[in-house]
CSV table of C-alpha atoms and ligand atoms in Angstrom, one decimal:
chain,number,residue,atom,x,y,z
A,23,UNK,CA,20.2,-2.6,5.2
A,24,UNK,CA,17.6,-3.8,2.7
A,25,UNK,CA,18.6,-4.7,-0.7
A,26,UNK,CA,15.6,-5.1,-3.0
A,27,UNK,CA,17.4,-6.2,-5.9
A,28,UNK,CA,15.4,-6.4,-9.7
A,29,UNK,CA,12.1,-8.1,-8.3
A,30,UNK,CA,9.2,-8.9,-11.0
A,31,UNK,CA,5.8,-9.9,-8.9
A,32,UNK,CA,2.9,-11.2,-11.0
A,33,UNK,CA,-0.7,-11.7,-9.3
A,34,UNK,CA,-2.2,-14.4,-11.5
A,35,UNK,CA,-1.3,-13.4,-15.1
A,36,UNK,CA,-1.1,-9.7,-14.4
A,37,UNK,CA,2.4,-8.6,-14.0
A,38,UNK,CA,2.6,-5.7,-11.7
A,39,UNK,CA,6.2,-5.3,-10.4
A,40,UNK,CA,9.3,-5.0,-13.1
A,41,UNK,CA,12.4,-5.5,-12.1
A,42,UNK,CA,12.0,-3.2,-9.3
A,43,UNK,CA,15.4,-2.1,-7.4
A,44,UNK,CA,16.1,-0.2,-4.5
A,45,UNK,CA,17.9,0.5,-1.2
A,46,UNK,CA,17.2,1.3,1.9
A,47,UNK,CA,20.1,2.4,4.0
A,48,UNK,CA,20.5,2.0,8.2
A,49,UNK,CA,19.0,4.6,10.1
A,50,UNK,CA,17.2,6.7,7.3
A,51,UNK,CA,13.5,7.3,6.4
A,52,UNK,CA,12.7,6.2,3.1
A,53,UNK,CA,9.7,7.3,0.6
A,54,UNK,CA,8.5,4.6,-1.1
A,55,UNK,CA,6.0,7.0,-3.4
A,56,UNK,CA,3.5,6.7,-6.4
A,57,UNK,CA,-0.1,6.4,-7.7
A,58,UNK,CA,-2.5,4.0,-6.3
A,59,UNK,CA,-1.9,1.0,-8.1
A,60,UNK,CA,1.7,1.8,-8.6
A,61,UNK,CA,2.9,-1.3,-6.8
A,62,UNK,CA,4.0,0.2,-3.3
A,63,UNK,CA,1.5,-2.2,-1.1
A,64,UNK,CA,2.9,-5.2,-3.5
A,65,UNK,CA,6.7,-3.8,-2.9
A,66,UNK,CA,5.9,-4.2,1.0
A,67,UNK,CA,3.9,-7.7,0.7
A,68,UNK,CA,7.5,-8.8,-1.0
A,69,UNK,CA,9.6,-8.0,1.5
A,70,UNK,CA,8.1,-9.3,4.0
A,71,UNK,CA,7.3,-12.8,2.5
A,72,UNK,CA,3.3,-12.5,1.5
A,73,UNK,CA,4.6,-12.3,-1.8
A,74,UNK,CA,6.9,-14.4,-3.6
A,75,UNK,CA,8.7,-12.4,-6.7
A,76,UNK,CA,9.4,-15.1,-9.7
A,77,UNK,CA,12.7,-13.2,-10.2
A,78,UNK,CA,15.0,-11.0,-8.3
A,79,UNK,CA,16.0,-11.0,-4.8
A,80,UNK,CA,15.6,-9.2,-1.8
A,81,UNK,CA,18.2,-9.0,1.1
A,82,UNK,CA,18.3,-8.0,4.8
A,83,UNK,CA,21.2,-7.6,6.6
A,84,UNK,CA,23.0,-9.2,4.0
A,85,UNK,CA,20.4,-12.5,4.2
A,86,UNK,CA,18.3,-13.4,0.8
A,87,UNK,CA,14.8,-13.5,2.2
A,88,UNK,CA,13.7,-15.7,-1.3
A,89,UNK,CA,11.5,-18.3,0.1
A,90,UNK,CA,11.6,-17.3,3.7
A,91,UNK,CA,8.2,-17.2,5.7
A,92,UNK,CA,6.7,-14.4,6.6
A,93,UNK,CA,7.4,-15.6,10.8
A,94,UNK,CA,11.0,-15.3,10.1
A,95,UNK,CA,11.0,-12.5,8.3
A,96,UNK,CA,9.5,-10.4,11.4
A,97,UNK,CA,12.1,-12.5,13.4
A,98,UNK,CA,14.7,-11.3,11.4
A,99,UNK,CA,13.8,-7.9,12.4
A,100,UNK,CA,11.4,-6.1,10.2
A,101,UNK,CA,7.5,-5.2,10.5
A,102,UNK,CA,4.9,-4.5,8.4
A,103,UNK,CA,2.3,-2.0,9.4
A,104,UNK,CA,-0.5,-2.8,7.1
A,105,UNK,CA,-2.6,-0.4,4.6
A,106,UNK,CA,-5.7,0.1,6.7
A,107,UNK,CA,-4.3,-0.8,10.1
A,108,UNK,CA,-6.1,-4.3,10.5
A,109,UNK,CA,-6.6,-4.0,14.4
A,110,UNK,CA,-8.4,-6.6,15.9
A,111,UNK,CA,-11.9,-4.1,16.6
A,112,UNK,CA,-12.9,-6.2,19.5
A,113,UNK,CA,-9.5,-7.1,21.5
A,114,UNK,CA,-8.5,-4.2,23.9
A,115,UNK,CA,-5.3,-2.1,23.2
A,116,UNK,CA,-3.5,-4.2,25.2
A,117,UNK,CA,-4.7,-7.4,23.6
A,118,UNK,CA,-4.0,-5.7,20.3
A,119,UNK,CA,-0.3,-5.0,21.3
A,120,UNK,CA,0.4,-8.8,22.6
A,121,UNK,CA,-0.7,-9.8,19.4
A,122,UNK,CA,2.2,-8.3,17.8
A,123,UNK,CA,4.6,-10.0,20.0
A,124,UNK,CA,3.9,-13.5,18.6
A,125,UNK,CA,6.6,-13.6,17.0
A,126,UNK,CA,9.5,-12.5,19.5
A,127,UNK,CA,11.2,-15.3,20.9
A,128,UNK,CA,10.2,-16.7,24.3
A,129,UNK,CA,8.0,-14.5,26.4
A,130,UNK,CA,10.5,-12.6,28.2
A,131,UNK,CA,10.4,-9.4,27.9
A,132,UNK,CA,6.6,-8.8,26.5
A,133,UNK,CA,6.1,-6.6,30.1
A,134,UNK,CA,9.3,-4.4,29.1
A,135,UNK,CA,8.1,-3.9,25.4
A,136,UNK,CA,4.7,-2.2,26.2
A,137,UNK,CA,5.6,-0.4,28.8
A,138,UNK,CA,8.2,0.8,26.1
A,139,UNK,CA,5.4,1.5,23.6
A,140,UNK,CA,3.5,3.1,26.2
A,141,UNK,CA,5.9,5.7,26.4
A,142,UNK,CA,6.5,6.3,22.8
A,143,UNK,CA,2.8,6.5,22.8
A,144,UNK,CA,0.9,8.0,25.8
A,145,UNK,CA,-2.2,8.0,24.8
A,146,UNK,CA,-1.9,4.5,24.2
A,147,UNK,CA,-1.6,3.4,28.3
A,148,UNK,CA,-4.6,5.8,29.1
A,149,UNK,CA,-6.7,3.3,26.4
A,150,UNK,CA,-5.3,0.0,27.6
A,151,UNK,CA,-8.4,-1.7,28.5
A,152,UNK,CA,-10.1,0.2,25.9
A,153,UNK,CA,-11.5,-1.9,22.7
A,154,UNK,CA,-9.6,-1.1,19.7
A,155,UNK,CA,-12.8,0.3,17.6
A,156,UNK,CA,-13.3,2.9,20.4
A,157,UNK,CA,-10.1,4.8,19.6
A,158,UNK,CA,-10.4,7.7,16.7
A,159,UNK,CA,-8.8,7.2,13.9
A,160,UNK,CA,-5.2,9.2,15.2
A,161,UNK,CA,-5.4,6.7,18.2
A,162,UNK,CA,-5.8,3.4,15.8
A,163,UNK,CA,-2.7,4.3,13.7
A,164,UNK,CA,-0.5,4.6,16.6
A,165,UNK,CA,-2.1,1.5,18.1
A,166,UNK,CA,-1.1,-0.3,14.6
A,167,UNK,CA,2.2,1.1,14.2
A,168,UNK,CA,2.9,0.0,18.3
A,169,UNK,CA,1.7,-3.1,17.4
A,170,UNK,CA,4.1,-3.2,14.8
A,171,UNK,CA,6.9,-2.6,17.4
A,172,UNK,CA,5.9,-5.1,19.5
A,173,UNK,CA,8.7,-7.7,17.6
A,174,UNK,CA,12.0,-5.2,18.3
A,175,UNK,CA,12.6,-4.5,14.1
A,176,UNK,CA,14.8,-2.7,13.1
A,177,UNK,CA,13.6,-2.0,9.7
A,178,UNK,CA,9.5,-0.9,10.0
A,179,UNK,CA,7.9,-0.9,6.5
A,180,UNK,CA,4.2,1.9,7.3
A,181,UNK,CA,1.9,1.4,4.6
A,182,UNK,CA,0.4,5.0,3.7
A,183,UNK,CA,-0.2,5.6,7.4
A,184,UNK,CA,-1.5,8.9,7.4
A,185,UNK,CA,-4.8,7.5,5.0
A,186,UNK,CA,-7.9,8.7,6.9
A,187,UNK,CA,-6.5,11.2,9.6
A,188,UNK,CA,-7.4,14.7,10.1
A,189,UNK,CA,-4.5,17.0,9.4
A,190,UNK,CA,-3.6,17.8,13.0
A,191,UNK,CA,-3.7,14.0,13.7
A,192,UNK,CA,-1.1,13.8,10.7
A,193,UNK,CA,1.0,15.8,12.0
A,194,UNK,CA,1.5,14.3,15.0
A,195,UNK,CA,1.4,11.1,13.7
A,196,UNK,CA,4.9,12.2,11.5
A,197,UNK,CA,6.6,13.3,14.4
A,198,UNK,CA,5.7,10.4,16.1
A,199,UNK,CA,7.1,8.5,12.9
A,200,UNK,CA,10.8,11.0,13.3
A,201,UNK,CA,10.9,9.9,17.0
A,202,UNK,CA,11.1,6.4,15.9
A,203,UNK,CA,14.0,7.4,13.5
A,204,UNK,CA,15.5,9.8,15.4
A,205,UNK,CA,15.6,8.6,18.8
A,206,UNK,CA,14.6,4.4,18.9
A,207,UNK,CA,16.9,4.3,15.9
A,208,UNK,CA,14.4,2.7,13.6
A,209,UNK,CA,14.8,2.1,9.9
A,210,UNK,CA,11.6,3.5,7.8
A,211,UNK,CA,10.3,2.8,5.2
A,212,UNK,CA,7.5,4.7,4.4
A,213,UNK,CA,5.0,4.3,2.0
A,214,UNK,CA,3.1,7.9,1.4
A,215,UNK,CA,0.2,9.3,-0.9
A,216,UNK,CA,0.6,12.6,0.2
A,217,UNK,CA,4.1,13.4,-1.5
A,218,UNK,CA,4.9,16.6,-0.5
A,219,UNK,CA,4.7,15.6,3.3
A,220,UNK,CA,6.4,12.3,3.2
A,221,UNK,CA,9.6,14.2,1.4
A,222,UNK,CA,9.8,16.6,4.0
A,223,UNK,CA,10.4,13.6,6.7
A,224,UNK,CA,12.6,10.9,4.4
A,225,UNK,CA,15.6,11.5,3.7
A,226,UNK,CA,15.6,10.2,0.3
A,227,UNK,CA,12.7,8.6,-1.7
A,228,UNK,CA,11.7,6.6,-4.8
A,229,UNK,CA,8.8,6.8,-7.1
A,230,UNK,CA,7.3,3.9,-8.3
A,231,UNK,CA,4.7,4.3,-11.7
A,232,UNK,CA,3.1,1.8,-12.8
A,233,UNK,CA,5.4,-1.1,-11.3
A,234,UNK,CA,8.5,0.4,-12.1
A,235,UNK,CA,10.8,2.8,-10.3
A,236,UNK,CA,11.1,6.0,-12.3
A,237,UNK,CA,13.0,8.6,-10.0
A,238,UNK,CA,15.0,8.1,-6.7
A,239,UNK,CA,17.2,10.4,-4.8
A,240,UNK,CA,17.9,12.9,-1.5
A,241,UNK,CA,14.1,14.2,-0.6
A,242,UNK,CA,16.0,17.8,-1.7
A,243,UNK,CA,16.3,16.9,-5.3
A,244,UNK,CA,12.8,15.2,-5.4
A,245,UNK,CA,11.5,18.6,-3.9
A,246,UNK,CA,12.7,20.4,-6.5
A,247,UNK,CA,12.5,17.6,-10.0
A,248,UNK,CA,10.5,18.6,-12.9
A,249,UNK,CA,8.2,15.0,-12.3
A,250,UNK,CA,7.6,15.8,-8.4
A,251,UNK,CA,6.9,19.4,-8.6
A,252,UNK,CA,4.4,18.5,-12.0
A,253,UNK,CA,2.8,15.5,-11.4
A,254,UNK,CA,2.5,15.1,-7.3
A,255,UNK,CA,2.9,18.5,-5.8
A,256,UNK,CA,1.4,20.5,-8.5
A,257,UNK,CA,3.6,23.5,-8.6
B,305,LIG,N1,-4.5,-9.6,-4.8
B,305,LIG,C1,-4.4,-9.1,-6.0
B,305,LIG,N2,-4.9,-9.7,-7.2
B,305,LIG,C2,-4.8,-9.1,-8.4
B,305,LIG,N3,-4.3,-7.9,-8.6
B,305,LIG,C3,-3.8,-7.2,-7.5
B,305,LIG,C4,-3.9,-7.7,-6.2
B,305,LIG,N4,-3.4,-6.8,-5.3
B,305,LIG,C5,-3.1,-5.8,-6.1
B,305,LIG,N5,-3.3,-6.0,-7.4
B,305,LIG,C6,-3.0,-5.1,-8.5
B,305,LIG,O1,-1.6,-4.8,-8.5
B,305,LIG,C7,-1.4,-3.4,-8.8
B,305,LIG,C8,-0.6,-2.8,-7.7
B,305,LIG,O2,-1.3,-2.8,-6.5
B,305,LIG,P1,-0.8,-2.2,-5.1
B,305,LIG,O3,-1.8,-2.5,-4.1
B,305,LIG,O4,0.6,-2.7,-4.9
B,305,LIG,O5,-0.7,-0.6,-5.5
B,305,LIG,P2,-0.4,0.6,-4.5
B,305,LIG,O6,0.7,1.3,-5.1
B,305,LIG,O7,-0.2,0.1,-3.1
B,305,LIG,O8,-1.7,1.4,-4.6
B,305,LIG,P3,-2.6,2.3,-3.5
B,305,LIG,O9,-1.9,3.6,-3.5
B,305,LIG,O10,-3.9,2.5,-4.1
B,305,LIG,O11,-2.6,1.6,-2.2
B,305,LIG,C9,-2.8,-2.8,-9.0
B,305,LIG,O12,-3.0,-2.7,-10.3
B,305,LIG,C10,-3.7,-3.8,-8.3
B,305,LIG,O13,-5.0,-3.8,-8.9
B,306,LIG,MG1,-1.3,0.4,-1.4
């Protein structure tokens, strides 16, 4: 589905992505994993057209994204759910949600799509007039990630989206993140700092150090590699 093929990115003079590859396939969850500073939010800024790689290419659906903007990138079908949510703290919910739908074609349909978040997230419709800087923490993520849903992708790139939550809230939060797998048929892919969790919902993953991909494979192997088990699960 994505094809992120030998990308470099530089910010300024400071190279931080080198000839970075990877796959992501249709229908899987995939860990995008590694230190902070790795590269992982600069891997998701790429994709979606905030960043512009000087070489390699990236392609969706079999379409090079290479000097696309970031409008028809969404329109194209994926969605970025940003490190750090970036909700607007002062629209409501709703507001919130119809912000994400900017980018879907025509209005149609904008009715059909929250009631369709609504119901993916419950606790959502119970908040709808409620300003977005009321909701705990648990509540803000799934109003980011709806948000996020709001343009129909079918690839939805979650940038560490458990940071900040209580571990009940994380939990729910994942199985939220499987439903949208599992029964919308979303493609994920999901950047993680807790390792150990995010392999336990992907199906495969790739670790990132330092700008460059040094491991990939089936969650199972990562699980059990000499690099996981040392240097991120500590076993
Ligand atoms: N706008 C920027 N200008 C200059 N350097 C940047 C910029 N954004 C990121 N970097 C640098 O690029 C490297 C990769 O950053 P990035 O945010 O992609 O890491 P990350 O893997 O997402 O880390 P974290 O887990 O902490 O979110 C870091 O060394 C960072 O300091
Ligand atoms: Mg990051």
């Amino acid at each position: 589905m994505l094809e992120v093929e030998g990308i470099s990115v530089r910010y300024g003079n400071v190279q931080v992505l080198w000839d970075e590859s990877f796959d992501v396939r249709e229908g899987e969850i995939l860990a995008l994993l590694g230190p902070n500073g790795a590269g992982k939010t600069t891997t998701l800024k790429s994709i979606i057209g905030l960043l512009r790689p000087f070489s390699g290419t990236i392609r969706f659906l079999g379409r090079d994204l290479s000097g696309m903007r970031t409008f028809d990138i969404v329109r194209l079908g994926i969605s970025l759910v940003p490190e750090g949510r970036r909700l607007f703290p002062y629209l409501s919910v709703r507001e919130n949600l119809l912000m994400g739908a900017h980018a879907v074609k025509g209005g149609g349909g904008i009715e059909e799509r929250i009631e369709a978040v609504y119901r993916i997230f419950p606790a959502l419709r119970d908040r709808e007039g409620q300003m977005a800087c009321t909701l705990s923490g648990g509540e803000q993520q799934m109003l980011a990630i709806a948000r996020g849903l709001m343009s129909r992708p079918k690839l939805l790139l979650l940038d560490e989206p458990s940071s900040g939550l209580s571990p009940l809230m994380v939990q729910r939060l994942f199985e939220a993140i499987q439903r949208l797998n599992e029964e919308e048929g979303i493609t994920i892919l999901l950047v993680e700092q807790d390792v150990g969790l995010a392999l336990e919902v992907a199906d495969r993953g790739v670790i990132l150090e330092g700008g460059r991909v040094v491991l990939e494979g089936e969650s199972r192997e990562l699980i059990e590699s000499e690099l996981v088990r040392e240097a991120y699960l500590g076993i």
